[in-house]
């Protein structure tokens, strides 16, 4: 298995090189560059455009150079110095920007995934074992609504209700006064007060899908002969359901865990934008819109890298949880 | 018919047929580490109008052999000579795409699973008529007439033509499969476990149907099955396969009454006889069927064979003819006296 | 042929129905038979005749939307010498007592050894589970016992097999593992639901030999469900023939094969090709005409009458026959035999 | 709600209008009482004693504190914020009198003398939105009073020679950077010597320090620094608009540099060049120039850089929350000698989308802001005034809804059509401005041509009211008479040669569903009614800019702003040299550089030559602001005659959120980039009525 992983990693390298080139070309595709977009924004807000500043920036970022030179600069920076380039908009190293937000992004994603699983799996299992019961119909209806409601819309509704009905401070993960504060107990409490909205919104959407998946998977497994075997052994129904069909039905979950890696960067972008969460999603969206070349490129590249790694992780995880795959060969 | 069978011309002659499937070692690798020798140098022939039974346990290569003859798989080696009605005697393994299309009009297949081998979104007319349409044999009103005729032949009512497969029971579906196979009036029909999935009572109906059709249209069958009783019942001659190799072939009665290969003997002995008064202890073979990816040395059967001598583990036996049309690959075939099934009067 | 072994299970007028949107399927519709201690009872019939549902009714694990609606299943239990008779149909399926019987006193082996074992748990885990559950042993002792049971069923290298997964074993070995699991708690009744149907003939021979040996050694009763008349002939002492949810004939195995009275039993026996019977070419098998009727719309009268060669119009298609004992231990449900009682 | 005198918008406009009329006589930025040939900036009310003799031209030592004897006033002269008093008591800060100049800048208060303390909450949307915080801070060499008259601010006064080639700045004495270092002419010199003249740092000469000759070449001025508080510019050509061009009212960055700090980042001035090189590399920059320009010298990115702004950076704009804190050395007081700003801290909070900002507003989490706040949500803001405990003030936006027909379009038939004066006038008459206003903008706008606002000294009713009445008959008559009287079967007019129909695409960045998009669709409908086919198409703004940059645009629907003080930004839209308001992008390129690939030479006799001539040879060389304004009317006359661009609606209300209790802010202020948007009334004068309840 180790050899396999090494081999897969080896195969990833050419893939990633091609991906990095494509990322770079994609961000260069739209007309203009960061500076035209920047100037246009300025004009749109009625601000003066300082041509000297633009000229200096153009030179600063080598925007006049041919694309392959820019690409070479970028890539060699990444490979030789771990330098992902500078964000034109944020005037900061890309690496710093992404890392700054990574902790929050990962934290939020994990919490949401956990909450979603924590809810979805029991509900899905219940629905499956009580197929066509009233709670099953209820959960099904709920999960269809969940799957059908755009997350950003839900976010706005929840925010509005939280604000108008409960007078809560909404947006972001902290009250304004805590944003720049160092971590403290009060800050944690403050965060928990804010955290529930994004977690509920993000989890609601993915929970809906997860309930459907769990229910369908468990239903598939419930009628398998091995479940009957277990039943014939005299096991308690609840125990056997969790030990056998649910365990097998969880395999698809494990196999998608790897995919959530990419979601760490891009996940729930719209919701994060609506809720003004300082995660990577909104930053990526913003970078793409403002044509912040290196930042956008790095995001695209990272996304691809994480997708590729995620696939590997998924495969390994799946093999780990499923002896049928693990043992083969 | 076995008696006068010898005068009939050969329809199919298979020589040294091989099919190796590469083994891509497991989930975590894509490199080929070996081959499953699913079919490994199989030779037999079928005369026109006769039924050759091909028996063996699962994984012995019998199904693969059936498919190789139709070139549903590309053979790894060997020759398949077929006496085509139009093209004459051709080597199936060398045919080009066009010729193959022609050939397939004369070679058809009936599958084991009557549920999955029929497209649920097609009506009977479409299913049975498809080969006619594709090969430009009939269309429009002609097509309907021909399909109606075929359905009648297999014992289904022509009015069913517009229905979908799900409206039929397992036995009826198998009849649909037979009708489709017969649509182009083939010379050879490869029957791949056609009755294994059917209930006892339906199995009998289907076997009778196949026999009736053979008599009516002069069909030739390659009858692939693991059920020795069924094979005995329907075949003129029988070939036994073990781990990709043909170990014995002979006229049916000869093979069942006087087998020459210890594996055949064990197989026959293992079949539970439907007669409580003849409770026999079967010859219980030790261990499992050999792994075709990693077969034993010498005779593949030797680790399980109770007659094995040292030579069996060293030297691979060749198929040889002992007695008229009785082929066997066993070093000790001439010295052993093996037990067949006793010919007893049927109870009731 | 009388048998004075004690009764173990009495199935009396068992009715297990499935309530579906399309209608009610009377999967088991009045099954009557007994199983004595240590005997082997064969239950024969074509798919859908209700033989598997009968087995599940005994274990009280009929899947939804099925339900035992009538009848009794009397289980004569011996606990420390004391006799106790329980009606299994009256027990809560999830109750402690029922679960205590299930897997411990009445165990079951299923048809498909591949899919009947969990793909993601080791053999040892699945065998040990039953042992721990019913015998309250600690995991280590349970494991030792599981290894012993595996060697009992002739599993080569049981110490290694116990940590393997189902897919690593051959079909025969899987079925041995299944049998080991069923036997691990020394049940008094083993229900074997087509245990060799999915196996090759040489493997089948191994398993059949094994089961015979185990019965000799352990003395449990076996209810052997199969559609293979050869297996019935070789394995069982008494046979119950079922058709459309009903027992149509029951007798000792010799009687069934040599003196069957029900037209269905006879037709069944005639429709199978038998080894060593190849005498003439183009020999036709006797087949049963028509098809198994639609379970939602059973024919009036005797369910077999549309396919019966000896049907008496006005009687068979109108009146449902009752079970008649025409000879000691030989019961038939047929109008034609009614006057022979 | 306690509040001082509230200047209504109407009043404000009236005042401004009066001022504008008066401006003909009394030029802005010039005291009426001093009709000297050389314009002289008004002196501050409290003139300092005779300037100290120029001690030496050499810069004061960075660490050297000003001589205490230089400020002989008693300690009680100024008052300061409590938070600073504490620092002074603690000994970490010099007393207020040492921190303030002898003659501080006196900030006008719109309502009343303020109270100290509190925090002011705003929102921003990222580093590229630095202009919000920047405008809040940047009012430097000079600023406008309420009547839009430019007054010296950091400067005590200035002189300009009659030919406008020599400018002399007189600095306030004792102004200090936020690190306590006195600001002197040396800082102007540093900027000139080490930045302007350094061709690495400055690739094109800044317009503030150079003049363009007839040959189109730029010549850098010469500078003299006779003493610590005097800075002299000597230009090769007249430079009457020095303040306008150099952003004189805005950032100090175009004038001076805190060289005592920045020297450490300047390659020519460091001893250990390798060390600087290493720092540059470590920070991820390719060259020291980039690091210097793009990072070290930016107030919003480098909190260490000494400032002279009212508030100082604490943290970075690249954070979710951007905090600024009062500058203890800020050189201004209110009329009673209280050092400003009143408010302790300003915080900007990052929002990712406009809806979030709206949530904050109606939840009362924004204290004073007009930036990013749109008229389209006016009703929403009004409805939630009570809930959010704020009031909606309304400023006057300098922008207009307007239709630009590309007079330099490459399509010859369309070019001829657009360049027909009567066609443009017909189109102007063809649109029903009142209806657009009512249907799309709740009637909040005012029908008018693109022209200076009424409060502007350049207000010119002749232009703003020209051809604005809805008269489709007249439009049809004009079009018929212009030779476009033939129509196709669909009722659309044909070109003169009979080809056609006359059809063009109007490009814009207004997305479907916005009031702006509704309005341009209405315009297209009106045009169709008079037989002209115009189709609106939304373009992503980068694509839009590609189109106008290549002069490939036929017509555009895009705002027209810079109408408060049009001369300050160089009247770029009036001159047609602002290509994103593309009424003649090709001509604009030609004006800037006749060799430009996309330049289109206007045909001989085109009115635009007249406009350029008036600008280049009259307005741009006239140092006297009153005369400048008068001369500019020549251009406005041409506009009123030719109507180069079809203005529709203007005087757009600019909703401004002001939390109740946030004082010294007024309705009706001009909202334009040139005048600092909602900071026109000078943010350092804003205060909280109850600062205790508005702490950060």
GROMACS .gro file of N, CA and C in nm, chain D residues 590-683:
model
  282
 1608UNK      N    1  -0.646   6.050  -2.917
 1608UNK     CA    2  -0.572   6.137  -3.008
 1608UNK      C    3  -0.515   6.257  -2.932
 1609UNK      N    4  -0.596   6.311  -2.842
 1609UNK     CA    5  -0.552   6.426  -2.765
 1609UNK      C    6  -0.431   6.390  -2.680
 1610UNK      N    7  -0.437   6.277  -2.617
 1610UNK     CA    8  -0.327   6.235  -2.530
 1610UNK      C    9  -0.203   6.195  -2.607
 1611UNK      N   10  -0.225   6.130  -2.719
 1611UNK     CA   11  -0.111   6.083  -2.796
 1611UNK      C   12  -0.158   6.053  -2.938
 1612UNK      N   13  -0.128   6.145  -3.032
 1612UNK     CA   14  -0.179   6.129  -3.169
 1612UNK      C   15  -0.130   5.999  -3.232
 1613UNK      N   16  -0.023   5.943  -3.175
 1613UNK     CA   17   0.031   5.821  -3.234
 1613UNK      C   18  -0.040   5.696  -3.181
 1614UNK      N   19  -0.124   5.715  -3.083
 1614UNK     CA   20  -0.192   5.600  -3.021
 1614UNK      C   21  -0.264   5.518  -3.128
 1615UNK      N   22  -0.254   5.386  -3.111
 1615UNK     CA   23  -0.311   5.295  -3.211
 1615UNK      C   24  -0.462   5.316  -3.225
 1616UNK      N   25  -0.526   5.355  -3.118
 1616UNK     CA   26  -0.670   5.370  -3.123
 1616UNK      C   27  -0.714   5.516  -3.139
 1617UNK      N   28  -0.618   5.603  -3.160
 1617UNK     CA   29  -0.650   5.744  -3.173
 1617UNK      C   30  -0.728   5.769  -3.302
 1618UNK      N   31  -0.825   5.858  -3.290
 1618UNK     CA   32  -0.900   5.900  -3.408
 1618UNK      C   33  -0.889   6.051  -3.415
 1619UNK      N   34  -0.839   6.098  -3.526
 1619UNK     CA   35  -0.827   6.243  -3.539
 1619UNK      C   36  -0.965   6.301  -3.569
 1620UNK      N   37  -1.009   6.398  -3.486
 1620UNK     CA   38  -1.142   6.455  -3.514
 1620UNK      C   39  -1.139   6.524  -3.650
 1621UNK      N   40  -1.250   6.520  -3.721
 1621UNK     CA   41  -1.252   6.590  -3.852
 1621UNK      C   42  -1.229   6.738  -3.833
 1622UNK      N   43  -1.175   6.800  -3.939
 1622UNK     CA   44  -1.150   6.944  -3.930
 1622UNK      C   45  -1.280   7.016  -3.898
 1623UNK      N   46  -1.264   7.118  -3.814
 1623UNK     CA   47  -1.381   7.198  -3.779
 1623UNK      C   48  -1.468   7.137  -3.671
 1624UNK      N   49  -1.429   7.022  -3.620
 1624UNK     CA   50  -1.509   6.959  -3.515
 1624UNK      C   51  -1.507   7.045  -3.389
 1625UNK      N   52  -1.621   7.050  -3.323
 1625UNK     CA   53  -1.628   7.140  -3.206
 1625UNK      C   54  -1.531   7.101  -3.096
 1626UNK      N   55  -1.484   6.979  -3.098
 1626UNK     CA   56  -1.397   6.937  -2.989
 1626UNK      C   57  -1.264   7.013  -2.992
 1627UNK      N   58  -1.223   7.052  -3.111
 1627UNK     CA   59  -1.099   7.134  -3.120
 1627UNK      C   60  -1.116   7.262  -3.041
 1628UNK      N   61  -1.237   7.318  -3.050
 1628UNK     CA   62  -1.267   7.442  -2.980
 1628UNK      C   63  -1.257   7.418  -2.827
 1629UNK      N   64  -1.311   7.307  -2.785
 1629UNK     CA   65  -1.308   7.275  -2.642
 1629UNK      C   66  -1.164   7.263  -2.595
 1630UNK      N   67  -1.086   7.187  -2.671
 1630UNK     CA   68  -0.947   7.167  -2.633
 1630UNK      C   69  -0.869   7.298  -2.633
 1631UNK      N   70  -0.904   7.379  -2.730
 1631UNK     CA   71  -0.834   7.507  -2.741
 1631UNK      C   72  -0.863   7.594  -2.620
 1632UNK      N   73  -0.991   7.601  -2.583
 1632UNK     CA   74  -1.026   7.684  -2.467
 1632UNK      C   75  -0.955   7.631  -2.342
 1633UNK      N   76  -0.956   7.500  -2.330
 1633UNK     CA   77  -0.893   7.441  -2.211
 1633UNK      C   78  -0.742   7.467  -2.210
 1634UNK      N   79  -0.678   7.424  -2.319
 1634UNK     CA   80  -0.531   7.430  -2.321
 1634UNK      C   81  -0.480   7.573  -2.314
 1635UNK      N   82  -0.544   7.662  -2.386
 1635UNK     CA   83  -0.486   7.796  -2.402
 1635UNK      C   84  -0.551   7.901  -2.315
 1636UNK      N   85  -0.664   7.869  -2.253
 1636UNK     CA   86  -0.725   7.970  -2.168
 1636UNK      C   87  -0.738   7.921  -2.024
 1637UNK      N   88  -0.817   7.818  -2.003
 1637UNK     CA   89  -0.844   7.774  -1.866
 1637UNK      C   90  -0.716   7.723  -1.800
 1638UNK      N   91  -0.646   7.637  -1.869
 1638UNK     CA   92  -0.534   7.568  -1.806
 1638UNK      C   93  -0.415   7.659  -1.780
 1639UNK      N   94  -0.415   7.776  -1.835
 1639UNK     CA   95  -0.300   7.864  -1.810
 1639UNK      C   96  -0.340   7.984  -1.725
 1640UNK      N   97  -0.462   7.982  -1.677
 1640UNK     CA   98  -0.511   8.098  -1.600
 1640UNK      C   99  -0.496   8.069  -1.451
 1641UNK      N  100  -0.411   8.144  -1.382
 1641UNK     CA  101  -0.393   8.115  -1.239
 1641UNK      C  102  -0.509   8.165  -1.154
 1642UNK      N  103  -0.581   8.261  -1.203
 1642UNK     CA  104  -0.688   8.319  -1.121
 1642UNK      C  105  -0.811   8.229  -1.129
 1643UNK      N  106  -0.855   8.181  -1.012
 1643UNK     CA  107  -0.962   8.082  -1.014
 1643UNK      C  108  -1.092   8.140  -1.066
 1644UNK      N  109  -1.120   8.261  -1.036
 1644UNK     CA  110  -1.244   8.321  -1.083
 1644UNK      C  111  -1.242   8.329  -1.235
 1645UNK      N  112  -1.128   8.372  -1.285
 1645UNK     CA  113  -1.121   8.381  -1.431
 1645UNK      C  114  -1.120   8.243  -1.496
 1646UNK      N  115  -1.058   8.152  -1.427
 1646UNK     CA  116  -1.063   8.013  -1.476
 1646UNK      C  117  -1.208   7.969  -1.494
 1647UNK      N  118  -1.286   7.993  -1.389
 1647UNK     CA  119  -1.426   7.952  -1.394
 1647UNK      C  120  -1.498   8.021  -1.508
 1648UNK      N  121  -1.469   8.146  -1.524
 1648UNK     CA  122  -1.535   8.224  -1.629
 1648UNK      C  123  -1.497   8.167  -1.766
 1649UNK      N  124  -1.367   8.141  -1.782
 1649UNK     CA  125  -1.321   8.088  -1.911
 1649UNK      C  126  -1.381   7.949  -1.938
 1650UNK      N  127  -1.398   7.875  -1.831
 1650UNK     CA  128  -1.453   7.740  -1.846
 1650UNK      C  129  -1.594   7.744  -1.905
 1651UNK      N  130  -1.662   7.856  -1.880
 1651UNK     CA  131  -1.797   7.869  -1.935
 1651UNK      C  132  -1.796   7.863  -2.086
 1652UNK      N  133  -1.682   7.899  -2.144
 1652UNK     CA  134  -1.671   7.885  -2.290
 1652UNK      C  135  -1.693   7.741  -2.332
 1653UNK      N  136  -1.638   7.652  -2.254
 1653UNK     CA  137  -1.656   7.509  -2.285
 1653UNK      C  138  -1.800   7.468  -2.260
 1654UNK      N  139  -1.854   7.516  -2.149
 1654UNK     CA  140  -1.993   7.481  -2.118
 1654UNK      C  141  -2.087   7.533  -2.226
 1655UNK      N  142  -2.054   7.648  -2.283
 1655UNK     CA  143  -2.134   7.704  -2.393
 1655UNK      C  144  -2.134   7.609  -2.511
 1656UNK      N  145  -2.015   7.560  -2.543
 1656UNK     CA  146  -2.009   7.466  -2.655
 1656UNK      C  147  -2.093   7.343  -2.625
 1657UNK      N  148  -2.085   7.297  -2.501
 1657UNK     CA  149  -2.165   7.180  -2.463
 1657UNK      C  150  -2.313   7.210  -2.479
 1658UNK      N  151  -2.352   7.328  -2.434
 1658UNK     CA  152  -2.493   7.362  -2.441
 1658UNK      C  153  -2.539   7.374  -2.586
 1659UNK      N  154  -2.446   7.406  -2.672
 1659UNK     CA  155  -2.479   7.421  -2.813
 1659UNK      C  156  -2.478   7.284  -2.882
 1660UNK      N  157  -2.373   7.208  -2.857
 1660UNK     CA  158  -2.351   7.085  -2.933
 1660UNK      C  159  -2.408   6.960  -2.865
 1661UNK      N  160  -2.420   6.965  -2.738
 1661UNK     CA  161  -2.466   6.852  -2.658
 1661UNK      C  162  -2.389   6.724  -2.693
 1662UNK      N  163  -2.262   6.719  -2.661
 1662UNK     CA  164  -2.182   6.601  -2.698
 1662UNK      C  165  -2.231   6.473  -2.630
 1663UNK      N  166  -2.290   6.488  -2.515
 1663UNK     CA  167  -2.330   6.370  -2.437
 1663UNK      C  168  -2.472   6.397  -2.391
 1664UNK      N  169  -2.558   6.291  -2.395
 1664UNK     CA  170  -2.697   6.312  -2.358
 1664UNK      C  171  -2.714   6.284  -2.209
 1665UNK      N  172  -2.719   6.391  -2.130
 1665UNK     CA  173  -2.743   6.372  -1.988
 1665UNK      C  174  -2.891   6.351  -1.964
 1666UNK      N  175  -2.924   6.271  -1.866
 1666UNK     CA  176  -3.065   6.243  -1.840
 1666UNK      C  177  -3.107   6.293  -1.703
 1667UNK      N  178  -3.044   6.239  -1.604
 1667UNK     CA  179  -3.083   6.273  -1.468
 1667UNK      C  180  -2.957   6.297  -1.386
 1668UNK      N  181  -2.967   6.389  -1.291
 1668UNK     CA  182  -2.852   6.416  -1.207
 1668UNK      C  183  -2.897   6.457  -1.069
 1669UNK      N  184  -2.803   6.523  -0.998
 1669UNK     CA  185  -2.828   6.561  -0.859
 1669UNK      C  186  -2.884   6.442  -0.785
 1670UNK      N  187  -2.817   6.331  -0.807
 1670UNK     CA  188  -2.863   6.207  -0.746
 1670UNK      C  189  -2.847   6.216  -0.596
 1671UNK      N  190  -2.950   6.178  -0.523
 1671UNK     CA  191  -2.935   6.181  -0.378
 1671UNK      C  192  -2.835   6.076  -0.335
 1672UNK      N  193  -2.758   6.109  -0.238
 1672UNK     CA  194  -2.659   6.016  -0.188
 1672UNK      C  195  -2.692   5.984  -0.043
 1673UNK      N  196  -2.765   5.876  -0.020
 1673UNK     CA  197  -2.805   5.845   0.117
 1673UNK      C  198  -2.684   5.822   0.204
 1674UNK      N  199  -2.690   5.877   0.321
 1674UNK     CA  200  -2.577   5.867   0.412
 1674UNK      C  201  -2.631   5.826   0.548
 1675UNK      N  202  -2.574   5.720   0.600
 1675UNK     CA  203  -2.621   5.672   0.729
 1675UNK      C  204  -2.548   5.749   0.839
 1676UNK      N  205  -2.625   5.810   0.928
 1676UNK     CA  206  -2.563   5.879   1.043
 1676UNK      C  207  -2.635   5.834   1.167
 1677UNK      N  208  -2.563   5.770   1.252
 1677UNK     CA  209  -2.621   5.723   1.378
 1677UNK      C  210  -2.669   5.846   1.455
 1678UNK      N  211  -2.782   5.830   1.522
 1678UNK     CA  212  -2.828   5.943   1.603
 1678UNK      C  213  -2.723   5.974   1.709
 1679UNK      N  214  -2.695   6.101   1.724
 1679UNK     CA  215  -2.591   6.139   1.819
 1679UNK      C  216  -2.456   6.158   1.752
 1680UNK      N  217  -2.448   6.126   1.624
 1680UNK     CA  218  -2.323   6.150   1.551
 1680UNK      C  219  -2.334   6.290   1.494
 1681UNK      N  220  -2.247   6.379   1.536
 1681UNK     CA  221  -2.271   6.521   1.514
 1681UNK      C  222  -2.172   6.584   1.416
 1682UNK      N  223  -2.209   6.706   1.379
 1682UNK     CA  224  -2.133   6.788   1.284
 1682UNK      C  225  -2.137   6.732   1.142
 1683UNK      N  226  -2.243   6.656   1.117
 1683UNK     CA  227  -2.263   6.610   0.979
 1683UNK      C  228  -2.395   6.670   0.930
 1684UNK      N  229  -2.402   6.700   0.802
 1684UNK     CA  230  -2.518   6.771   0.750
 1684UNK      C  231  -2.573   6.707   0.625
 1685UNK      N  232  -2.701   6.732   0.602
 1685UNK     CA  233  -2.764   6.698   0.476
 1685UNK      C  234  -2.707   6.785   0.365
 1686UNK      N  235  -2.723   6.738   0.245
 1686UNK     CA  236  -2.700   6.823   0.129
 1686UNK      C  237  -2.556   6.848   0.094
 1687UNK      N  238  -2.464   6.779   0.158
 1687UNK     CA  239  -2.323   6.801   0.123
 1687UNK      C  240  -2.295   6.744  -0.015
 1688UNK      N  241  -2.197   6.796  -0.086
 1688UNK     CA  242  -2.164   6.739  -0.217
 1688UNK      C  243  -2.090   6.608  -0.199
 1689UNK      N  244  -2.136   6.507  -0.270
 1689UNK     CA  245  -2.069   6.378  -0.261
 1689UNK      C  246  -1.995   6.353  -0.391
 1690UNK      N  247  -1.867   6.380  -0.386
 1690UNK     CA  248  -1.785   6.362  -0.506
 1690UNK      C  249  -1.644   6.327  -0.461
 1691UNK      N  250  -1.577   6.257  -0.545
 1691UNK     CA  251  -1.441   6.217  -0.513
 1691UNK      C  252  -1.354   6.339  -0.480
 1692UNK      N  253  -1.364   6.442  -0.560
 1692UNK     CA  254  -1.279   6.559  -0.542
 1692UNK      C  255  -1.294   6.624  -0.406
 1693UNK      N  256  -1.414   6.617  -0.351
 1693UNK     CA  257  -1.436   6.684  -0.224
 1693UNK      C  258  -1.443   6.585  -0.109
 1694UNK      N  259  -1.385   6.468  -0.129
 1694UNK     CA  260  -1.372   6.374  -0.017
 1694UNK      C  261  -1.499   6.302   0.020
 1695UNK      N  262  -1.592   6.294  -0.074
 1695UNK     CA  263  -1.718   6.223  -0.048
 1695UNK      C  264  -1.783   6.272   0.080
 1696UNK      N  265  -1.827   6.178   0.166
 1696UNK     CA  266  -1.900   6.219   0.287
 1696UNK      C  267  -1.808   6.283   0.391
 1697UNK      N  268  -1.678   6.291   0.361
 1697UNK     CA  269  -1.584   6.355   0.454
 1697UNK      C  270  -1.565   6.503   0.421
 1698UNK      N  271  -1.649   6.553   0.334
 1698UNK     CA  272  -1.634   6.692   0.291
 1698UNK      C  273  -1.630   6.787   0.411
 1699UNK      N  274  -1.713   6.759   0.510
 1699UNK     CA  275  -1.719   6.849   0.627
 1699UNK      C  276  -1.607   6.819   0.727
 1700UNK      N  277  -1.510   6.742   0.688
 1700UNK     CA  278  -1.390   6.713   0.765
 1700UNK      C  279  -1.416   6.624   0.886
 1701UNK      N  280  -1.373   6.504   0.870
 1701UNK     CA  281  -1.404   6.401   0.969
 1701UNK      C  282  -1.352   6.433   1.108
   0.00000   0.00000   0.00000
